[in-house]
Coordinates of C-alpha atoms and ligand atoms in Angstrom, one line a residue:
M449 CA 3.4 125.3 103.7
K450 CA 0.8 122.5 103.9
I451 CA 1.0 119.5 101.6
L452 CA -1.7 116.7 101.4
V453 CA -0.3 113.2 101.1
T454 CA -3.1 110.7 100.2
G455 CA -2.3 107.1 101.2
G456 CA 0.3 108.7 103.5
L457 CA 0.3 105.7 106.0
G458 CA 1.4 103.3 103.2
F459 CA 4.8 102.1 102.4
I460 CA 6.0 104.8 100.0
G461 CA 3.6 107.4 101.4
S462 CA 4.9 107.2 105.0
H463 CA 8.5 107.5 103.8
T464 CA 7.5 110.5 101.7
V465 CA 5.8 112.2 104.7
V466 CA 9.1 111.9 106.6
E467 CA 11.1 113.5 103.8
L468 CA 8.5 116.3 103.5
Q469 CA 8.7 117.0 107.2
N470 CA 12.5 116.9 107.0
E471 CA 12.2 119.7 104.4
G472 CA 10.0 121.8 106.7
F473 CA 6.7 121.1 105.1
D474 CA 3.5 120.8 107.1
V475 CA 1.8 117.5 106.1
V476 CA -1.8 116.4 106.3
V477 CA -2.3 112.7 105.6
I478 CA -5.5 111.1 104.3
D479 CA -5.7 107.3 104.5
N480 CA -8.6 104.9 104.7
C481 CA -6.5 102.5 106.6
S482 CA -7.6 99.6 104.3
N483 CA -4.0 98.6 103.8
A484 CA -2.1 100.5 106.5
D485 CA -2.3 101.1 110.2
E486 CA -2.7 104.4 112.1
K487 CA 0.3 103.3 114.2
V488 CA 2.5 104.3 111.3
L489 CA 2.0 107.9 112.6
D490 CA 4.0 107.0 115.7
G491 CA 6.8 105.8 113.5
I492 CA 6.8 109.0 111.6
K493 CA 6.9 111.0 114.8
A494 CA 9.7 108.9 116.2
I495 CA 11.8 109.9 113.2
T496 CA 10.9 113.6 112.8
G497 CA 9.5 114.5 116.1
K498 CA 6.4 115.7 114.3
T499 CA 3.0 114.0 113.9
P500 CA 1.3 114.9 110.6
I501 CA -2.3 116.0 110.7
F502 CA -4.2 112.7 110.0
E503 CA -7.8 112.2 108.6
Q504 CA -9.1 108.7 108.2
L505 CA -11.2 109.2 105.0
D506 CA -12.1 107.1 102.0
L507 CA -11.5 109.1 98.9
K508 CA -14.3 107.1 97.2
E509 CA -16.7 109.3 99.2
K510 CA -17.0 112.3 97.0
A511 CA -18.8 114.5 99.5
R512 CA -16.0 113.8 102.1
V513 CA -13.3 114.8 99.6
Q514 CA -15.2 118.0 98.9
D515 CA -15.5 118.7 102.6
F516 CA -11.8 118.0 103.2
F517 CA -10.7 120.6 100.7
K518 CA -13.2 123.2 102.1
R519 CA -11.7 122.6 105.5
H520 CA -8.1 122.8 104.2
P521 CA -8.0 125.7 101.8
D522 CA -4.3 126.1 102.5
V523 CA -3.2 122.9 100.9
E524 CA -0.5 124.0 98.4
G525 CA 0.2 120.6 96.8
V526 CA -1.0 117.0 96.7
I527 CA 1.1 113.9 96.5
H528 CA -1.4 111.2 95.5
F529 CA -0.4 107.6 96.6
A530 CA -3.9 106.3 97.6
A531 CA -4.6 103.3 95.4
S532 CA -4.9 99.5 95.5
K533 CA -1.7 98.0 94.1
A534 CA -1.9 94.2 94.1
V535 CA -1.6 93.0 90.5
G536 CA -3.1 89.6 91.1
E537 CA -6.1 91.0 93.1
S538 CA -6.8 93.5 90.3
V539 CA -7.3 90.7 87.9
E540 CA -9.9 89.1 90.3
K541 CA -11.6 92.4 91.2
P542 CA -11.2 94.9 88.3
L543 CA -14.1 97.1 89.3
L544 CA -12.7 97.5 92.8
Y545 CA -9.5 98.7 91.2
Y546 CA -11.1 101.0 88.7
E547 CA -13.3 102.6 91.3
N548 CA -10.6 102.9 94.0
N549 CA -7.7 103.9 91.8
L550 CA -9.5 106.1 89.2
G551 CA -12.7 107.3 90.9
T552 CA -10.6 108.7 93.8
L553 CA -8.2 110.4 91.4
V554 CA -11.1 112.2 89.7
Y555 CA -12.5 113.4 93.0
V556 CA -9.2 114.7 94.2
L557 CA -8.4 116.5 90.9
K558 CA -11.9 118.1 90.8
E559 CA -11.3 119.7 94.1
L560 CA -7.7 120.6 93.5
I561 CA -8.3 122.4 90.2
K562 CA -10.5 124.9 92.0
K563 CA -7.3 126.5 93.3
N564 CA -5.5 129.2 91.5
R565 CA -2.5 126.9 91.2
A566 CA -2.9 123.2 91.7
N567 CA 0.4 121.3 92.3
F568 CA -0.1 117.5 91.8
I569 CA 2.4 114.6 92.0
F570 CA 1.0 111.3 90.7
S571 CA 2.3 107.9 91.8
S572 CA 2.7 106.0 88.6
S573 CA 4.6 102.9 87.7
C574 CA 7.1 101.3 85.3
T575 CA 4.2 98.8 84.7
V576 CA 2.9 101.2 82.0
Y577 CA 5.8 100.1 79.8
G578 CA 5.0 96.4 79.9
Q579 CA 7.9 94.6 78.4
A580 CA 9.8 97.5 76.9
D581 CA 11.6 96.9 73.6
S582 CA 15.0 98.0 74.8
M583 CA 16.9 98.6 78.1
P584 CA 17.3 100.8 79.9
I585 CA 13.8 102.2 79.6
T586 CA 13.4 105.9 78.8
E587 CA 10.3 108.0 79.4
S588 CA 9.8 108.1 75.6
A589 CA 9.4 104.3 75.5
P590 CA 5.9 103.5 74.4
V591 CA 3.2 102.7 76.9
K592 CA 2.1 99.2 76.2
P593 CA -1.3 97.5 76.7
A594 CA -1.6 96.8 80.4
E595 CA -1.1 93.3 81.6
S596 CA -3.5 93.8 84.5
P597 CA -6.3 96.1 85.6
Y598 CA -3.8 97.5 88.2
G599 CA -1.4 98.5 85.5
N600 CA -4.3 99.9 83.4
T601 CA -5.3 102.1 86.3
K602 CA -1.8 103.7 86.2
Q603 CA -2.0 104.2 82.4
V604 CA -5.5 105.6 82.5
G605 CA -4.6 107.7 85.6
E606 CA -1.9 109.4 83.6
E607 CA -4.3 109.9 80.7
I608 CA -6.9 111.5 83.0
I609 CA -4.2 113.9 84.2
I610 CA -3.0 114.7 80.7
D611 CA -6.5 115.4 79.4
T612 CA -7.3 117.6 82.4
C613 CA -4.0 119.5 82.1
K614 CA -4.8 120.3 78.4
V615 CA -7.8 122.4 79.5
T616 CA -6.7 123.4 83.0
P617 CA -3.6 125.6 82.9
N618 CA -3.7 126.1 86.7
L619 CA -3.1 122.3 87.1
Q620 CA 0.6 121.7 87.3
S621 CA 1.5 118.0 87.5
I622 CA 4.3 115.5 87.5
A623 CA 3.9 111.7 87.2
L624 CA 6.7 109.6 88.8
R625 CA 7.0 106.1 87.2
Y626 CA 8.4 103.9 90.0
F627 CA 10.5 100.9 89.3
N628 CA 10.7 98.4 92.2
P629 CA 10.6 100.0 95.6
M630 CA 12.2 98.1 98.5
G631 CA 13.8 98.5 101.9
A632 CA 12.9 100.7 104.9
H633 CA 13.8 103.8 106.7
P634 CA 17.3 103.3 108.4
S635 CA 15.7 104.1 111.8
T636 CA 13.5 100.9 111.4
E637 CA 10.6 103.1 112.7
I638 CA 8.7 102.6 109.4
G639 CA 8.9 100.1 106.5
E640 CA 6.9 97.8 104.3
L641 CA 4.0 96.0 106.1
P642 CA 2.6 93.5 103.5
I643 CA -0.7 92.0 104.7
G644 CA -0.8 88.2 104.3
V645 CA 1.5 86.4 102.0
P646 CA 3.8 89.0 100.3
Q647 CA 3.4 89.2 96.5
N648 CA 6.6 91.2 96.1
L649 CA 10.0 89.6 96.0
V650 CA 11.9 91.4 98.8
P651 CA 9.4 91.1 101.6
F652 CA 9.1 87.4 100.7
I653 CA 12.8 87.0 100.9
T654 CA 13.1 88.7 104.3
Q655 CA 10.2 86.7 105.7
T656 CA 11.8 83.5 104.5
G657 CA 15.0 84.7 106.1
M658 CA 13.1 85.1 109.4
G659 CA 11.6 81.6 109.0
I660 CA 8.1 82.9 108.6
R661 CA 8.0 81.4 105.1
K662 CA 9.4 78.0 104.4
E663 CA 11.1 78.8 101.1
L664 CA 11.1 81.4 98.3
S665 CA 9.7 80.2 95.0
V666 CA 11.8 81.7 92.2
F667 CA 9.3 82.2 89.3
G668 CA 11.4 80.8 86.4
N669 CA 15.0 80.6 85.5
D670 CA 14.6 80.1 81.8
Y671 CA 14.3 83.7 80.8
P672 CA 16.8 85.2 78.2
T673 CA 18.8 87.0 80.9
G674 CA 22.3 86.5 82.4
D675 CA 21.2 83.9 84.9
G676 CA 17.8 83.1 83.5
T677 CA 15.8 84.9 86.2
C678 CA 13.9 88.2 85.6
V679 CA 15.7 91.5 86.0
R680 CA 14.2 94.5 87.8
D681 CA 15.4 98.0 89.0
Y682 CA 15.2 97.8 92.8
I683 CA 15.2 101.3 94.4
H684 CA 15.5 102.2 98.1
V685 CA 12.2 103.6 99.3
V686 CA 14.0 106.5 100.9
D687 CA 15.5 107.5 97.6
L688 CA 12.1 107.2 96.0
A689 CA 10.5 109.3 98.8
K690 CA 13.1 112.0 98.2
A691 CA 12.3 112.1 94.5
H692 CA 8.7 113.1 95.4
V693 CA 9.9 116.1 97.5
V694 CA 12.2 117.2 94.6
A695 CA 9.4 116.9 92.1
L696 CA 7.0 118.9 94.4
Q697 CA 9.6 121.6 94.9
R698 CA 10.0 121.8 91.1
L699 CA 6.3 122.6 90.8
L700 CA 6.2 125.0 93.8
N701 CA 9.1 126.9 92.3
H702 CA 7.4 127.0 88.9
D703 CA 10.5 125.3 87.4
N704 CA 8.5 122.8 85.4
E705 CA 8.6 123.2 81.6
S706 CA 5.0 122.0 81.0
N707 CA 2.1 121.3 83.2
Y708 CA 2.5 117.5 82.8
E709 CA 5.9 116.0 83.1
V710 CA 6.9 112.3 83.5
F711 CA 10.0 110.9 85.2
N712 CA 11.3 107.4 85.6
I713 CA 12.4 106.8 89.2
G714 CA 14.8 104.0 89.5
T715 CA 18.5 103.4 90.1
G716 CA 19.3 102.7 86.4
K717 CA 20.7 99.3 87.4
G718 CA 19.1 96.0 86.7
S719 CA 19.3 93.1 89.2
S720 CA 18.1 89.5 88.6
V721 CA 16.1 87.6 91.2
L722 CA 19.2 85.5 91.9
E723 CA 21.3 88.6 92.4
V724 CA 18.7 89.9 94.9
I725 CA 18.9 86.6 96.8
Q726 CA 22.7 86.9 96.8
S727 CA 22.4 90.4 98.1
F728 CA 20.2 89.1 101.0
E729 CA 22.7 86.3 101.8
R730 CA 25.6 88.9 101.8
V731 CA 23.9 91.4 104.1
S732 CA 22.3 88.8 106.5
G733 CA 25.0 86.2 106.5
K734 CA 22.2 83.6 106.1
K735 CA 21.7 81.1 103.3
L736 CA 18.2 81.7 101.7
N737 CA 16.0 78.7 101.2
Y738 CA 14.6 78.9 97.7
R739 CA 13.4 76.7 94.9
I740 CA 13.1 77.4 91.1
V741 CA 9.5 76.9 90.0
G742 CA 7.5 77.8 86.9
R743 CA 7.2 81.3 85.5
R744 CA 4.6 83.7 87.0
P745 CA 2.0 84.8 84.3
G746 CA 2.3 88.5 83.5
D747 CA 6.0 88.9 84.5
V748 CA 8.1 90.9 82.1
V749 CA 11.6 89.6 81.5
E750 CA 13.5 92.8 82.1
A751 CA 12.7 96.3 83.4
Y752 CA 15.2 98.9 84.5
A753 CA 15.3 102.6 84.2
D754 CA 17.2 105.1 82.1
T755 CA 17.4 107.8 84.9
T756 CA 19.0 110.5 82.8
K757 CA 16.0 112.7 82.8
A758 CA 15.4 112.5 86.5
N759 CA 19.1 113.1 87.1
E760 CA 19.6 116.0 84.8
V761 CA 16.1 117.7 84.7
L762 CA 14.8 116.9 88.1
G763 CA 18.2 117.0 89.7
W764 CA 17.6 113.8 91.6
K765 CA 19.7 110.6 91.7
A766 CA 19.2 107.4 93.7
Q767 CA 22.0 107.1 96.4
S768 CA 21.6 103.6 97.8
T769 CA 23.0 100.4 96.4
L770 CA 21.1 97.1 96.3
D771 CA 22.9 95.8 99.4
E772 CA 22.2 99.0 101.4
A773 CA 18.5 98.7 100.5
M774 CA 18.5 95.0 101.3
R775 CA 20.3 95.8 104.6
S776 CA 17.5 98.2 105.6
A777 CA 14.8 95.7 104.5
W778 CA 16.4 92.9 106.7
A779 CA 16.8 95.3 109.7
W780 CA 13.2 96.2 109.4
E781 CA 12.0 92.6 109.2
Q782 CA 14.1 91.7 112.3
K783 CA 12.7 94.8 114.2
I784 CA 9.0 94.0 113.5
R785 CA 9.4 90.3 114.3
S786 CA 11.1 91.2 117.6
Q787 CA 8.1 93.2 118.8
Ligands
WQD577 C1 9.9 91.0 91.1 C2 10.6 89.7 90.5 C3 9.1 88.0 90.0 C4 8.0 87.1 94.2 C5 5.6 94.9 91.2 C6 4.3 95.5 90.7 C7 4.6 96.8 90.0 C8 5.4 97.7 90.8 C9 6.6 97.0 91.3 C10 3.9 99.2 92.0 C11 9.8 89.1 89.4 C12 10.1 87.6 91.1 C13 8.6 87.7 93.0 C14 8.3 85.7 94.5 C15 9.7 85.6 92.6 N1 4.6 98.1 91.9 N2 9.4 86.9 92.3 N3 9.2 85.1 93.7 O1 6.2 92.2 89.6 O2 8.4 93.5 89.2 O3 6.4 94.6 90.1 O4 6.3 95.8 92.0 O5 3.9 100.2 91.2 O6 3.4 97.4 89.6 O7 3.7 94.6 89.8 O8 7.6 93.0 91.5 O9 8.5 92.0 93.5 O10 6.4 91.0 92.5 O11 8.6 90.6 91.4 O12 10.5 85.0 91.9 O13 7.8 85.2 95.5 O14 10.7 88.8 91.5 O15 8.8 86.9 89.1 O16 10.7 88.6 88.4 P1 7.2 93.2 90.0 P2 7.7 91.6 92.3

C-alpha cells in the first residue's frame, strides 16, 4: 500500500518514513529540499534497507501537484509535514508562511479528495493552544489567538480541513498536535539537522555540548514555575513518528469515529529548561555552559499534554523518557560532527 509523505526528508517526516516502512508500507516522499537534504534518503535506507520513491517537488506549484497525483493514482493516504516552521521567521515573512503552509495544503487536499476515500494526517502543533488555562492540556482546551503567523498557519490549516470535511465525506482526516519533538533515531542514521543557529532548545544544547556554540542562553528564570524556567513536553521523535503510523492505520481500518479527529501527541510530562539541561549533563557527563538571560517574546510559561485520548482512543503512548530522548540527541550530534 502506497503512502505519500510530504516533507518526508525533514526531521519528523524522515523518522515517520522509517516507521511506515517498518510496518510494510510503500512510501513516496515529496520534498522541495528547502530545509532538508536528499542525503536523508541514504539514512532511511541504512535503517530499513529500502529507499522510498522520492520526487523533489515544490507543492506551491499547483500544476506539479496535480501531475503528481495523476502519476500516482495508487496513493492510499497522505501524511502532510511539508511546511515552514520557524516561529521567528514567520513574524518577519508572514506571506511566505501563508503561501507555503496553507497554499500547499489546499493544493494537496484538492487532489486528494478526488479519490473515493482520502486518508489524510495533518501535522499540527500544541502552538494552537497558546498559553492554555490549565495543565495538562486536553484536546478540548480552547484554541487561542496565534502568537505568530506560523502558529496561525496551524490553526487555519485545521480549519481548512474541518471546513472541507464538512462537505466531503470521502475525506477522512486526523490532526496530530505535537508538543516538543526532540532526539534522533537510535541508529544515528537520521536526526535533526537545523540550518544555521538552532532556534529550538535541544539542538542548541547539544551544539553547545559539542563546543559549536559558546553557551546556551536560558530565556528567563522568573516564570511562575518550579524553578522559574518555562515548562514543555519533550517527546522522542521516534515516539512521535509511530503516532503517525497508528493514526494512519486508524483511518485505513475505518476505525475513526468522525472524519476529523484531533489528538495531542506528547509524553504527558512537563520538563523545565533547567531540567532539560540537567538531563543533558546526566547523559553526556558534561557540564553545560549556560547563562540566564531575559525572556523570549512569545514564549508560553507551560505546555504539556494530557495524552489520555491518544492513549485510550488511538492506542498509542510515548515510550521514551527525557533522558533516553536526550541520549539519542547527543549521540546524533556526536555522529554528525565526527563526519
Ligand atoms: C523550548 C523552551 C524557550 C532556545 C517550538 C515551536 C512550536 C513547536 C515546538 C512545531 C522555551 C527555551 C529555547 C534557547 C531557551 N514546533 N529556550 N534557549 O518554543 O516550545 O516550541 O517547538 O510545531 O511550534 O515554536 O520550543 O525549543 O524553541 O523552546 O531557553 O536557545 O526552551 O524559551 O521555554 P517551543 P523551543
